[in-house]
PDB file of C-alpha atoms in Angstrom:
ATOM      1  CA  UNK X  83      67.947 160.841 115.724  1.00 61.00           C
ATOM      2  CA  UNK X  84      69.349 161.936 119.049  1.00 65.00           C
ATOM      3  CA  UNK X  85      72.620 163.871 119.005  1.00 66.00           C
ATOM      4  CA  UNK X  86      75.594 162.430 120.849  1.00 66.00           C
ATOM      5  CA  UNK X  87      77.264 165.099 123.018  1.00 74.00           C
ATOM      6  CA  UNK X  88      79.980 162.951 124.656  1.00 76.00           C
ATOM      7  CA  UNK X  89      82.755 164.725 122.761  1.00 87.00           C
ATOM      8  CA  UNK X  90      83.214 166.983 119.748  1.00 89.00           C
ATOM      9  CA  UNK X  91      83.864 164.070 117.358  1.00 89.00           C
ATOM     10  CA  UNK X  92      80.669 162.223 118.246  1.00 89.00           C
ATOM     11  CA  UNK X  93      78.679 165.457 118.113  1.00 90.00           C
ATOM     12  CA  UNK X  94      79.899 166.395 114.637  1.00 93.00           C
ATOM     13  CA  UNK X  95      79.504 162.831 113.412  1.00 94.00           C
ATOM     14  CA  UNK X  96      75.876 162.677 114.487  1.00 92.00           C
ATOM     15  CA  UNK X  97      75.186 166.090 112.927  1.00 93.00           C
ATOM     16  CA  UNK X  98      76.788 165.027 109.623  1.00 96.00           C
ATOM     17  CA  UNK X  99      74.893 161.731 109.507  1.00 96.00           C
ATOM     18  CA  UNK X 100      71.573 163.376 110.342  1.00 96.00           C
ATOM     19  CA  UNK X 101      72.165 165.968 107.625  1.00 97.00           C
ATOM     20  CA  UNK X 102      72.986 163.282 105.054  1.00 97.00           C
ATOM     21  CA  UNK X 103      69.863 161.371 106.025  1.00 97.00           C
ATOM     22  CA  UNK X 104      67.690 164.452 105.569  1.00 96.00           C
ATOM     23  CA  UNK X 105      69.282 164.940 102.143  1.00 96.00           C
ATOM     24  CA  UNK X 106      68.210 161.433 101.112  1.00 95.00           C
ATOM     25  CA  UNK X 107      71.099 159.133 101.978  1.00 98.00           C
ATOM     26  CA  UNK X 108      69.830 155.648 102.819  1.00 97.00           C
ATOM     27  CA  UNK X 109      72.928 153.427 102.595  1.00 98.00           C
ATOM     28  CA  UNK X 110      76.463 153.620 103.994  1.00 98.00           C
ATOM     29  CA  UNK X 111      79.246 151.133 103.308  1.00 98.00           C
ATOM     30  CA  UNK X 112      81.703 151.126 106.194  1.00 97.00           C
ATOM     31  CA  UNK X 113      85.317 149.955 106.249  1.00 95.00           C
ATOM     32  CA  UNK X 114      85.929 150.047 109.994  1.00 88.00           C
ATOM     33  CA  UNK X 115      88.987 151.660 111.503  1.00 87.00           C
ATOM     34  CA  UNK X 116      89.831 153.331 114.787  1.00 88.00           C
ATOM     35  CA  UNK X 117      89.939 156.895 113.454  1.00 89.00           C
ATOM     36  CA  UNK X 118      86.519 156.638 111.827  1.00 92.00           C
ATOM     37  CA  UNK X 119      84.815 155.119 114.884  1.00 93.00           C
ATOM     38  CA  UNK X 120      82.659 158.162 115.798  1.00 93.00           C
ATOM     39  CA  UNK X 121      81.381 158.431 112.226  1.00 94.00           C
ATOM     40  CA  UNK X 122      80.848 154.669 111.977  1.00 95.00           C
ATOM     41  CA  UNK X 123      78.862 154.624 115.213  1.00 94.00           C
ATOM     42  CA  UNK X 124      76.747 157.582 114.110  1.00 95.00           C
ATOM     43  CA  UNK X 125      75.843 155.802 110.870  1.00 96.00           C
ATOM     44  CA  UNK X 126      75.173 152.515 112.669  1.00 95.00           C
ATOM     45  CA  UNK X 127      72.857 154.190 115.192  1.00 94.00           C
ATOM     46  CA  UNK X 128      70.816 156.092 112.642  1.00 96.00           C
ATOM     47  CA  UNK X 129      67.417 154.437 112.162  1.00 96.00           C
ATOM     48  CA  UNK X 130      66.978 155.438 108.494  1.00 96.00           C
ATOM     49  CA  UNK X 131      70.413 154.546 107.114  1.00 97.00           C
ATOM     50  CA  UNK X 132      71.377 150.963 106.329  1.00 97.00           C
ATOM     51  CA  UNK X 133      75.017 150.271 107.204  1.00 98.00           C
ATOM     52  CA  UNK X 134      76.986 147.528 105.495  1.00 98.00           C
ATOM     53  CA  UNK X 135      80.437 146.649 106.885  1.00 97.00           C
ATOM     54  CA  UNK X 136      83.100 145.515 104.402  1.00 97.00           C
ATOM     55  CA  UNK X 137      86.709 145.101 105.491  1.00 94.00           C
ATOM     56  CA  UNK X 138      88.471 145.639 102.151  1.00 93.00           C
ATOM     57  CA  UNK X 139      88.272 149.207 100.809  1.00 92.00           C
ATOM     58  CA  UNK X 140      88.503 148.194  97.140  1.00 93.00           C
ATOM     59  CA  UNK X 141      85.674 145.694  97.499  1.00 94.00           C
ATOM     60  CA  UNK X 142      83.647 148.261  99.431  1.00 95.00           C
ATOM     61  CA  UNK X 143      84.068 150.826  96.648  1.00 94.00           C
ATOM     62  CA  UNK X 144      82.774 148.445  93.988  1.00 95.00           C
ATOM     63  CA  UNK X 145      79.948 147.296  96.265  1.00 96.00           C
ATOM     64  CA  UNK X 146      78.878 150.897  96.932  1.00 95.00           C
ATOM     65  CA  UNK X 147      79.049 151.656  93.210  1.00 94.00           C
ATOM     66  CA  UNK X 148      76.738 148.713  92.533  1.00 95.00           C
ATOM     67  CA  UNK X 149      74.254 149.923  95.141  1.00 96.00           C
ATOM     68  CA  UNK X 150      74.318 153.443  93.704  1.00 94.00           C
ATOM     69  CA  UNK X 151      73.757 152.161  90.164  1.00 94.00           C
ATOM     70  CA  UNK X 152      70.912 149.894  91.268  1.00 96.00           C
ATOM     71  CA  UNK X 153      69.090 152.472  93.403  1.00 95.00           C
ATOM     72  CA  UNK X 154      70.059 155.663  91.516  1.00 96.00           C
ATOM     73  CA  UNK X 155      70.853 157.170  94.932  1.00 95.00           C
ATOM     74  CA  UNK X 156      74.181 158.202  96.452  1.00 94.00           C
ATOM     75  CA  UNK X 157      75.883 155.733  98.773  1.00 96.00           C
ATOM     76  CA  UNK X 158      78.300 156.833 101.505  1.00 96.00           C
ATOM     77  CA  UNK X 159      81.720 155.212 101.881  1.00 95.00           C
ATOM     78  CA  UNK X 160      83.462 155.468 105.244  1.00 96.00           C
ATOM     79  CA  UNK X 161      87.055 154.496 105.965  1.00 93.00           C
ATOM     80  CA  UNK X 162      89.833 155.300 108.387  1.00 89.00           C
ATOM     81  CA  UNK X 163      92.532 157.887 107.724  1.00 83.00           C
ATOM     82  CA  UNK X 164      95.783 157.534 105.859  1.00 81.00           C
ATOM     83  CA  UNK X 165      95.956 155.725 102.540  1.00 84.00           C
ATOM     84  CA  UNK X 166      92.710 153.803 103.079  1.00 86.00           C
ATOM     85  CA  UNK X 167      90.709 156.392 101.146  1.00 87.00           C
ATOM     86  CA  UNK X 168      92.938 155.992  98.092  1.00 89.00           C
ATOM     87  CA  UNK X 169      91.756 152.396  97.801  1.00 87.00           C
ATOM     88  CA  UNK X 170      88.249 153.710  97.089  1.00 90.00           C
ATOM     89  CA  UNK X 171      89.465 155.187  93.796  1.00 87.00           C
ATOM     90  CA  UNK X 172      89.369 151.818  92.037  1.00 81.00           C
ATOM     91  CA  UNK X 173      85.592 151.713  92.356  1.00 76.00           C
ATOM     92  CA  UNK X 174      84.903 155.352  91.586  1.00 72.00           C
ATOM     93  CA  UNK X 175      85.149 155.193  87.785  1.00 66.00           C
TER      94      UNK X 175
END
């Protein structure tokens, strides 16, 4: 994967995604939002990570949990800032 040097956010996002890929991550469930755009784009551009967009955070959490249980591999969840991350808690148990 080629690193994106346009600004510090895109650089760090591409480094994080590449690191996760090298550690074995193959799937990311994305709840798009403006603050998570650099991270979302880095996941979407990575050739070895499947990205699945889901608008509702609660649904995304349960969907990611199902993928993780089926594959026995971790699944990334990406959301915007604020209270959006709290909605992931419903699917984390």
